[in-house]
Coordinates of C-alpha atoms and ligand atoms in Angstrom, one line a residue:
M1 CA 158.0 105.3 -51.8
K2 CA 157.9 108.8 -50.3
F3 CA 154.4 108.0 -48.9
L4 CA 155.7 104.7 -47.4
L5 CA 158.7 106.4 -45.7
G6 CA 156.4 109.1 -44.2
F7 CA 154.2 106.4 -42.9
V8 CA 157.1 104.5 -41.2
L9 CA 158.4 107.7 -39.6
G10 CA 154.9 108.5 -38.4
M11 CA 154.6 105.1 -36.8
S12 CA 157.9 105.4 -34.9
G13 CA 156.6 108.8 -33.7
I14 CA 153.5 107.1 -32.3
M15 CA 155.6 104.5 -30.5
V16 CA 157.7 107.2 -28.7
A17 CA 154.5 109.0 -27.7
S18 CA 153.0 105.8 -26.2
A19 CA 155.6 105.4 -23.3
V20 CA 154.0 104.3 -20.1
N21 CA 152.5 107.0 -17.9
F22 CA 152.0 106.6 -14.2
R23 CA 148.7 108.0 -12.9
I24 CA 147.6 108.9 -9.4
D25 CA 143.9 109.9 -9.0
L26 CA 142.8 111.8 -5.9
Q27 CA 139.1 111.6 -5.2
C28 CA 137.2 113.7 -2.6
K29 CA 134.7 111.6 -0.6
D30 CA 132.6 114.8 -0.3
A31 CA 130.8 115.5 -3.6
T32 CA 131.0 119.2 -2.8
G33 CA 134.8 119.1 -2.2
G34 CA 137.5 120.3 -4.6
L35 CA 141.2 119.7 -5.1
V36 CA 143.6 122.3 -6.6
F37 CA 146.8 121.1 -8.3
K38 CA 149.8 123.1 -7.2
G39 CA 152.5 121.6 -9.4
G40 CA 155.0 118.8 -9.4
S41 CA 158.2 117.4 -10.6
E42 CA 159.2 118.1 -14.2
G43 CA 156.7 116.7 -16.7
I44 CA 154.0 116.0 -14.2
S45 CA 150.5 117.3 -15.0
G46 CA 147.4 117.6 -12.9
G47 CA 143.9 117.9 -14.3
K48 CA 140.3 117.7 -13.4
A49 CA 138.0 114.7 -14.2
G50 CA 136.0 116.2 -17.0
W51 CA 133.7 113.1 -17.1
L52 CA 132.4 114.1 -13.6
K53 CA 131.0 117.3 -15.1
D54 CA 129.8 119.6 -12.3
K55 CA 131.9 117.4 -9.8
A56 CA 135.0 117.6 -12.0
E57 CA 137.0 119.4 -9.3
T58 CA 136.4 116.6 -6.8
R59 CA 138.9 114.4 -8.7
L60 CA 142.4 115.4 -9.5
I61 CA 144.3 113.3 -12.1
V62 CA 148.1 113.4 -11.8
L63 CA 150.1 112.1 -14.8
G64 CA 153.7 111.7 -15.6
K65 CA 156.2 109.4 -17.4
A66 CA 157.3 106.2 -15.8
S67 CA 160.8 105.3 -17.0
E68 CA 162.6 101.9 -16.9
Q69 CA 164.5 103.0 -13.8
W70 CA 163.1 103.9 -10.4
Q71 CA 162.7 107.7 -10.2
E72 CA 161.5 109.9 -7.3
K73 CA 158.7 112.2 -8.2
S74 CA 156.4 114.5 -6.3
F75 CA 153.4 116.8 -6.6
Q76 CA 151.3 119.0 -4.5
F77 CA 147.6 119.9 -4.1
V78 CA 145.4 121.9 -1.8
P79 CA 141.9 120.7 -0.7
K80 CA 139.2 123.3 -0.7
K81 CA 137.3 121.6 2.2
D82 CA 138.1 119.3 5.1
G83 CA 137.5 115.7 4.3
E84 CA 138.7 112.3 3.1
V85 CA 140.5 112.0 -0.1
S86 CA 141.3 108.6 -1.7
V87 CA 144.9 108.2 -3.1
Q88 CA 144.6 105.8 -6.0
L89 CA 147.8 104.3 -7.4
M90 CA 147.3 103.5 -11.1
A91 CA 148.8 103.7 -14.6
D92 CA 147.3 105.4 -17.6
P93 CA 145.6 103.2 -20.1
V94 CA 146.8 103.1 -23.8
G95 CA 143.8 102.2 -26.0
K96 CA 142.8 98.7 -24.9
K97 CA 146.2 98.0 -23.2
R98 CA 146.5 98.4 -19.5
P99 CA 150.2 98.8 -18.7
F100 CA 151.4 98.4 -15.2
V101 CA 153.7 100.7 -13.2
A102 CA 155.5 100.0 -10.0
Y103 CA 155.4 102.2 -6.9
D104 CA 157.3 102.3 -3.6
N105 CA 158.0 104.6 -0.7
I106 CA 154.9 106.8 -0.9
R107 CA 155.4 109.7 1.5
V108 CA 152.7 112.3 2.3
E109 CA 153.2 115.7 4.0
G110 CA 150.1 117.6 5.2
A111 CA 148.1 114.4 5.8
V112 CA 148.8 110.9 7.2
L113 CA 149.3 108.0 4.9
A114 CA 149.9 104.5 6.4
N115 CA 152.4 101.9 5.1
G116 CA 153.6 103.9 2.1
G117 CA 156.5 101.5 1.7
F118 CA 154.2 98.4 1.6
E119 CA 156.4 96.6 4.1
T120 CA 153.5 95.1 6.1
Y121 CA 151.3 92.9 3.9
Q122 CA 148.4 90.5 4.4
P123 CA 147.4 89.1 1.0
P124 CA 145.8 90.3 -1.2
R125 CA 146.8 93.8 -0.2
P126 CA 149.3 95.8 1.8
N127 CA 148.1 96.8 5.3
G128 CA 146.3 100.1 5.2
W129 CA 145.5 99.8 1.5
W130 CA 142.4 98.6 -0.5
N131 CA 142.5 97.0 -3.8
M132 CA 140.4 97.3 -7.0
G133 CA 140.9 94.4 -9.5
E134 CA 142.8 91.3 -8.9
N135 CA 145.9 91.8 -10.9
C136 CA 147.6 94.4 -8.7
R137 CA 150.3 92.8 -6.7
V138 CA 152.9 93.2 -4.0
V139 CA 156.4 92.2 -5.1
G140 CA 158.7 91.1 -2.2
E141 CA 162.2 91.3 -3.8
N142 CA 164.4 94.0 -5.4
A143 CA 162.4 96.8 -3.9
P144 CA 164.1 100.3 -4.0
E145 CA 163.0 100.8 -0.4
G146 CA 162.7 98.0 2.2
K147 CA 161.6 94.6 0.9
N148 CA 158.2 95.2 -0.9
Y149 CA 156.9 97.4 -3.7
V150 CA 153.6 97.3 -5.7
E151 CA 152.5 97.0 -9.3
V152 CA 149.3 98.5 -10.5
S153 CA 147.4 99.5 -13.6
H154 CA 144.3 101.5 -14.5
N155 CA 142.0 98.5 -13.8
D156 CA 144.0 97.0 -11.0
R157 CA 144.8 99.5 -8.2
F158 CA 145.7 100.0 -4.6
F159 CA 144.1 102.9 -2.9
Q160 CA 144.0 104.5 0.6
H161 CA 141.9 107.3 2.2
I162 CA 143.7 110.2 3.8
K163 CA 142.2 113.0 5.9
C164 CA 142.8 116.4 4.5
K165 CA 142.3 119.9 5.8
A166 CA 140.9 122.9 3.9
G167 CA 143.6 125.1 2.6
E168 CA 146.4 122.9 3.9
L169 CA 149.0 121.9 1.2
V170 CA 149.5 118.2 0.7
T171 CA 152.8 117.0 -0.8
V172 CA 153.0 113.4 -2.2
T173 CA 156.5 112.0 -3.0
F174 CA 157.1 108.5 -4.4
L175 CA 159.3 106.2 -6.4
V176 CA 157.9 104.9 -9.7
R177 CA 159.0 103.0 -12.7
D178 CA 157.6 101.1 -15.7
A179 CA 156.7 97.6 -14.5
K180 CA 157.0 96.2 -18.1
R181 CA 153.9 94.1 -18.1
E182 CA 150.4 94.8 -19.3
T183 CA 146.9 93.3 -19.7
E184 CA 144.4 94.0 -22.4
V185 CA 140.7 94.6 -22.2
K186 CA 138.3 93.3 -24.8
Ligands
CA201 CA1 159.1 99.2 0.2

């Protein structure tokens, strides 16, 4: 019985740990570029893309919790070189599950981002944004800002390229919440 109780408590611990994380990847177009994380709201982390090996610094992975309510979060980074950086709105995968998170009102200081509120939209994507995958979507009601917001996951993303300058701090501020839906990969 003691073993069983320990197992049940262990399972509940795992469930708490698997709360949905938003994820924003920033990828330098220039393979010799680099991005340095400069901190963010409470609980937000920024890490290099280890799988890119000697180009790990060209991709910054920003992670944090997405709660059931809309919350404003922000983070900052500094590019080492002038160049384009893609801003990829995603959610972090959990095993085979691909949870979705919702974003709205993306604001960027230190670079120019278009249509961060997703208010202009020509299906299948908001103006100024590109999509990867077919299950990311624009939702046209109950947005926290304006009329539209977006839902994305690891495999279904919206992304946009911004022009960054070497040494110039870029601040990204946004609204995010758990979208409470998911897909599963085989
Ligand atoms: Ca909006």
